[in-house]
Amino acid sequence: MQLSDFDFELPDDRIALRPAEPRDSARLLEVRPGGALLDHRVRDLPSLLRAGDILVINETRVIPARLRGRRIRAGSDIAVEATLHQRMNPGAWRAFMRPGKKIAAGDALRFGDLAARVAGKGEAGEFTLEFAVSGPDLDAAVERVGEMPLPPYIASKRQQDARDQSDYQTVYARREGSVAAPTAGLHFTPDLLERLEVSGIHLARVTLHVGAGTFLPVKTQDVSQHRMHAEWGEITANTAAQVNAARAAGGRVVCVGTTSLRLLESAAAEDGRLETWTGETDIFITPGRRFRIADALMTNFHLPKSTLFMLVSALSGLDVMQAAYAHAIASGYRFYSYGDSSLLWRAN
C-alpha cells in the first residue's frame, strides 16, 4: 500500500490544545462492523460494552522527558533541547535533539544542574547521552529539570503550563518510563472506572513505555518499507490469565489505546491465547493483518499518513475509517492527544 492511501484533509482548528473537562465528557464515535457510525460520550462506555468484556489498559507513566539546556564547547555555548526516547542503561538514554546538526559526539551538555556527554549519533539522527549520574539519581534529576513532553502539534501552538502535569497523565498511571502518553486512557476518571466495574466490565493492566518515535512521520511511499521504533513492554502472567479467561467465557477484549493493542498482538500465540511477555516490540500493523486477540479498540483520532491511522484502518477497514474520519471532521470532533475518542469494532 502507498502512503497516499492514508491521507486526508484535517482543518487546523480540529487539533485540541486542551482536554475535555471532565475527562469523560469527551465525545466518542462508535464504529461498528459494516461502517455504522454512532455518536456518544466517553461516559457512555459502560452501556456500549457488556458484562464479561475486559478493558486492557496501559499503566505506563509519562516522565518529564523534555530537557532544555546548553551545549558547551570552548568558545561556543548554544541552547539545545533533548527529548529522551529510550533508556539504554541506568546512566544513558537515546534522545532526539535540536539543533541536531550543531551537536556532535563528545560534546558536553548541561540541563540545569544535570550534566551529560554526547556518546554518539545514530544513523536515524538519534543521539546517545551519557549522564553524570545514574539509576535513581538520574531519575530524580530528570524529574527535577525536565518538562512534560507534549507532542509537537500542541507544543508548537501554546506554552506548556502546570495543568499539563496532570492533563497529560492517565489516572491509572503507575510505572514510569513513557515519553508520550497513551492518550486513549486520558479520558478515564475514577468514577467511570468504578461504573465499568459495577457493570461487570473488568480491567487488565499491561505496560508499554511509549517512545518519542510515535511522533515520527512515515517517509517511505511504500508503506511496507517503514520501520517502527522498538518500545519496551510487559504482560504479566496474571494479566494473560485474565484476558484468556475472559475470552474463554465469551467476553470481548477491548484495548484502550493503540499501545495496548500493539502489545497484545505482539504477545498473542497463533491460537489466540495471550502469552506472558517482557521485552521490546516494533510491531507495525497495516491493513491485511489478521488480529488474534483484539475485538475492539478505544483510541483518539490520529494524524493523516501516520502509522496509527494505518493501524485503525487495519482493524476496521480503510474505507470505513476514511468515512468515519470524514464524519468526525464534519461533526466537529477534536483530534489528537487532547482530543475526542472513538470505539472501533473489528471488521472481521
Coordinates of C-alpha atoms in Angstrom, one line a residue, residues 8-280:
F8 CA -7.0 13.1 4.5
E9 CA -7.5 16.8 4.9
L10 CA -7.7 18.0 8.5
P11 CA -8.6 21.6 9.3
D12 CA -6.1 23.1 11.7
D13 CA -8.9 24.1 14.2
R14 CA -9.7 20.5 14.8
I15 CA -6.5 20.0 16.8
A16 CA -7.3 20.0 20.5
L17 CA -5.0 22.1 22.7
R18 CA -6.7 21.2 26.0
P19 CA -8.6 18.1 27.1
A20 CA -12.3 18.0 27.7
E21 CA -13.4 18.7 31.3
P22 CA -14.3 16.5 32.9
R23 CA -12.3 13.9 31.1
D24 CA -15.1 11.5 30.4
S25 CA -17.3 14.3 28.8
A26 CA -15.2 13.9 25.6
R27 CA -17.1 12.8 22.5
L28 CA -16.8 9.2 21.4
L29 CA -17.5 7.9 17.9
E30 CA -18.5 4.2 17.8
V31 CA -17.7 2.5 14.5
R32 CA -19.5 -0.8 14.1
P33 CA -18.7 -3.6 11.7
G34 CA -20.1 -2.7 8.3
G35 CA -19.4 1.0 8.9
A36 CA -22.3 2.2 11.1
L37 CA -21.3 5.4 12.9
L38 CA -22.9 6.3 16.3
D39 CA -22.1 9.5 18.3
H40 CA -21.7 9.1 22.1
R41 CA -19.7 10.5 25.0
V42 CA -16.9 8.6 26.7
R43 CA -19.0 8.4 29.9
D44 CA -21.5 6.2 27.9
L45 CA -18.9 3.4 27.7
P46 CA -20.5 1.1 30.3
S47 CA -23.6 1.0 28.2
L48 CA -21.7 0.3 25.0
L49 CA -20.0 -2.8 26.5
R50 CA -21.4 -5.8 28.3
A51 CA -20.7 -7.8 31.4
G52 CA -17.8 -10.1 30.9
D53 CA -15.9 -7.8 28.5
I54 CA -12.4 -6.8 29.5
L55 CA -10.7 -3.5 29.0
V56 CA -6.9 -3.7 28.6
I57 CA -5.2 -0.5 29.9
N58 CA -1.6 0.6 29.6
E59 CA -0.5 1.7 33.1
T60 CA 2.8 3.4 31.9
R61 CA 3.5 6.7 33.4
V62 CA 5.0 9.7 31.5
I63 CA 8.2 11.1 32.7
P64 CA 9.2 14.8 32.1
A65 CA 11.4 13.8 29.2
R66 CA 12.0 17.1 27.5
L67 CA 15.2 18.7 28.7
R68 CA 16.3 22.3 27.8
G69 CA 19.9 23.2 28.3
R70 CA 23.2 24.2 26.7
R71 CA 25.8 22.6 24.5
I72 CA 29.2 23.6 25.9
R73 CA 32.3 23.9 23.8
A74 CA 35.4 26.1 24.2
G75 CA 34.3 29.5 23.0
S76 CA 30.9 28.3 21.9
D77 CA 27.8 27.8 24.0
I78 CA 24.4 27.3 22.3
A79 CA 20.9 26.4 23.5
V80 CA 19.8 22.8 22.9
E81 CA 16.8 20.7 23.6
A82 CA 16.7 16.9 24.1
T83 CA 13.7 14.6 24.2
L84 CA 14.6 11.4 25.9
H85 CA 13.5 8.5 23.8
Q86 CA 14.8 5.1 25.1
R87 CA 16.6 4.1 28.2
M88 CA 19.9 2.3 27.3
N89 CA 21.2 1.6 30.8
P90 CA 21.0 3.2 34.3
G91 CA 23.0 6.2 33.2
A92 CA 22.3 6.6 29.5
W93 CA 19.3 7.5 27.2
R94 CA 18.8 7.7 23.5
A95 CA 17.4 11.1 22.6
F96 CA 16.2 13.3 19.8
M97 CA 18.0 16.6 19.9
R98 CA 17.6 20.1 18.4
P99 CA 19.5 21.6 16.7
G100 CA 20.8 18.2 15.7
K101 CA 23.3 19.5 13.1
K102 CA 25.1 21.5 15.7
I103 CA 25.7 18.6 18.1
A104 CA 28.5 16.0 17.8
A105 CA 29.9 13.1 19.7
G106 CA 31.9 14.2 22.6
D107 CA 30.0 17.4 23.2
A108 CA 29.3 18.4 26.8
L109 CA 25.7 19.3 27.7
R110 CA 24.2 20.8 30.8
F111 CA 20.5 20.8 31.6
G112 CA 20.2 22.9 34.7
D113 CA 22.4 21.1 37.3
L114 CA 22.3 17.8 35.3
A115 CA 25.4 17.2 33.2
A116 CA 25.7 14.9 30.2
R117 CA 28.0 13.9 27.4
V118 CA 27.1 13.0 23.8
A119 CA 28.4 9.5 23.4
G120 CA 27.3 9.0 19.8
K121 CA 24.9 9.8 17.0
G122 CA 22.9 7.1 15.2
E123 CA 22.0 6.8 11.5
A124 CA 18.4 7.8 12.2
G125 CA 19.5 11.1 13.9
E126 CA 19.2 9.8 17.4
F127 CA 21.8 10.7 20.0
T128 CA 23.1 8.6 22.9
L129 CA 23.5 10.7 26.0
E130 CA 25.6 9.6 29.0
F131 CA 24.7 11.4 32.2
A132 CA 26.9 12.2 35.1
V133 CA 24.5 10.4 37.5
S134 CA 22.7 7.1 37.0
G135 CA 19.8 5.0 38.3
P136 CA 17.5 6.6 40.9
D137 CA 19.7 9.7 41.0
L138 CA 19.2 10.2 37.2
D139 CA 15.5 9.6 37.6
A140 CA 15.3 12.3 40.3
A141 CA 17.3 14.7 38.2
V142 CA 15.1 14.3 35.1
E143 CA 12.0 14.8 37.3
R144 CA 13.6 18.0 38.7
V145 CA 14.8 19.6 35.5
G146 CA 12.6 18.1 32.8
E147 CA 9.3 19.2 31.2
M148 CA 6.3 17.1 30.1
P149 CA 7.0 16.1 26.5
L150 CA 3.8 17.5 24.9
P151 CA 3.5 16.4 21.3
P152 CA 4.7 18.8 18.6
Y153 CA 1.2 19.6 17.3
I154 CA 0.4 21.0 20.8
A155 CA 3.8 22.4 21.9
S156 CA 4.1 24.4 18.7
K157 CA 0.8 26.2 19.3
R158 CA 0.9 27.2 23.0
Q159 CA 3.2 27.3 26.0
Q160 CA 3.2 24.3 28.4
D161 CA 1.9 25.1 31.9
A162 CA 1.2 23.4 35.2
R163 CA -2.1 21.9 34.0
D164 CA -0.2 19.6 31.6
Q165 CA 1.5 17.9 34.5
S166 CA -1.8 16.2 35.3
D167 CA -3.7 16.5 32.0
Y168 CA -1.0 14.5 30.1
Q169 CA -1.1 11.6 32.5
T170 CA -3.8 8.9 32.9
V171 CA -5.4 8.5 36.3
Y172 CA -4.2 4.9 36.5
A173 CA -0.6 5.6 35.5
R174 CA 1.8 3.6 37.8
R175 CA 5.1 2.6 36.1
E176 CA 7.4 5.4 35.0
G177 CA 9.0 5.1 31.6
S178 CA 7.0 6.7 28.8
V179 CA 8.0 9.8 26.9
A180 CA 4.5 10.2 25.4
A181 CA 1.1 9.5 26.9
P182 CA -1.1 6.5 26.0
T183 CA -3.7 9.1 25.1
A184 CA -6.8 7.0 24.8
G185 CA -6.5 6.5 28.6
L186 CA -6.6 10.2 29.3
H187 CA -10.4 10.1 29.0
F188 CA -10.9 7.9 32.1
T189 CA -12.0 9.2 35.5
P190 CA -12.2 7.3 38.8
D191 CA -16.0 7.5 38.6
L192 CA -16.0 6.0 35.1
L193 CA -13.7 3.2 36.2
E194 CA -16.0 2.4 39.1
R195 CA -19.1 2.4 36.9
L196 CA -17.4 0.0 34.5
E197 CA -16.5 -2.4 37.3
V198 CA -20.1 -2.2 38.7
S199 CA -21.3 -3.1 35.2
G200 CA -19.2 -6.3 35.2
I201 CA -16.6 -4.9 32.8
H202 CA -13.1 -5.7 34.2
L203 CA -9.7 -4.1 33.7
A204 CA -6.5 -5.9 32.7
R205 CA -3.3 -4.0 33.1
V206 CA -0.3 -4.0 30.8
T207 CA 2.8 -1.8 30.4
L208 CA 4.2 -0.4 27.2
H209 CA 6.6 2.5 27.6
V210 CA 5.7 4.8 24.7
G211 CA 8.7 6.3 22.8
A212 CA 9.1 9.6 21.1
G213 CA 9.3 7.7 17.8
T214 CA 5.5 7.5 17.9
F215 CA 5.5 11.1 16.5
L216 CA 8.0 10.4 13.7
P217 CA 6.4 10.7 10.2
V218 CA 6.3 7.9 7.7
K219 CA 8.8 8.9 5.0
T220 CA 8.6 5.9 2.6
Q221 CA 5.9 6.0 -0.1
D222 CA 5.8 2.2 0.0
V223 CA 4.3 1.6 3.5
S224 CA 5.9 -1.8 3.8
Q225 CA 9.3 -0.2 3.8
H226 CA 8.7 1.8 7.0
R227 CA 10.4 0.6 10.2
M228 CA 8.9 1.2 13.6
H229 CA 11.0 2.2 16.7
A230 CA 11.1 -0.5 19.3
E231 CA 9.3 0.0 22.6
W232 CA 9.6 -1.9 25.9
G233 CA 6.5 -3.7 27.2
E234 CA 5.4 -6.3 29.8
I235 CA 2.4 -8.6 30.1
T236 CA 2.3 -10.4 33.4
A237 CA 1.1 -14.0 33.9
N238 CA -1.9 -12.6 35.9
T239 CA -2.9 -10.3 33.0
A240 CA -2.5 -13.0 30.5
A241 CA -4.7 -15.3 32.6
Q242 CA -7.4 -12.6 33.0
V243 CA -7.6 -12.0 29.2
N244 CA -7.6 -15.7 28.3
A245 CA -10.3 -16.4 30.9
A246 CA -12.5 -13.5 29.7
R247 CA -12.2 -14.7 26.1
A248 CA -13.0 -18.3 27.0
A249 CA -16.1 -17.1 28.8
G250 CA -17.3 -15.2 25.7
G251 CA -16.1 -11.8 26.8
R252 CA -14.7 -9.3 24.3
V253 CA -11.2 -7.8 24.5
V254 CA -11.3 -4.0 24.2
C255 CA -7.9 -2.4 24.0
V256 CA -7.6 1.1 25.5
G257 CA -5.2 2.7 23.1
T258 CA -3.0 1.5 20.2
T259 CA -0.2 0.8 22.7
S260 CA -2.3 -1.9 24.5
L261 CA -3.4 -3.4 21.2
R262 CA 0.1 -3.5 19.7
L263 CA 1.4 -5.2 22.9
L264 CA -1.3 -7.8 23.0
E265 CA -0.9 -8.6 19.3
S266 CA 2.9 -8.9 19.8
A267 CA 2.4 -11.5 22.6
A268 CA -0.5 -13.4 21.0
A269 CA 0.0 -17.1 20.1
E270 CA -1.2 -18.5 16.8
D271 CA -4.2 -20.0 18.5
G272 CA -5.2 -16.6 20.0
R273 CA -4.1 -17.2 23.6
L274 CA -2.2 -14.4 25.2
E275 CA 1.2 -15.2 26.5
T276 CA 3.3 -13.5 29.1
W277 CA 5.7 -11.0 27.6
T278 CA 8.7 -9.0 28.6
G279 CA 10.8 -7.2 26.0
E280 CA 10.7 -4.9 23.0

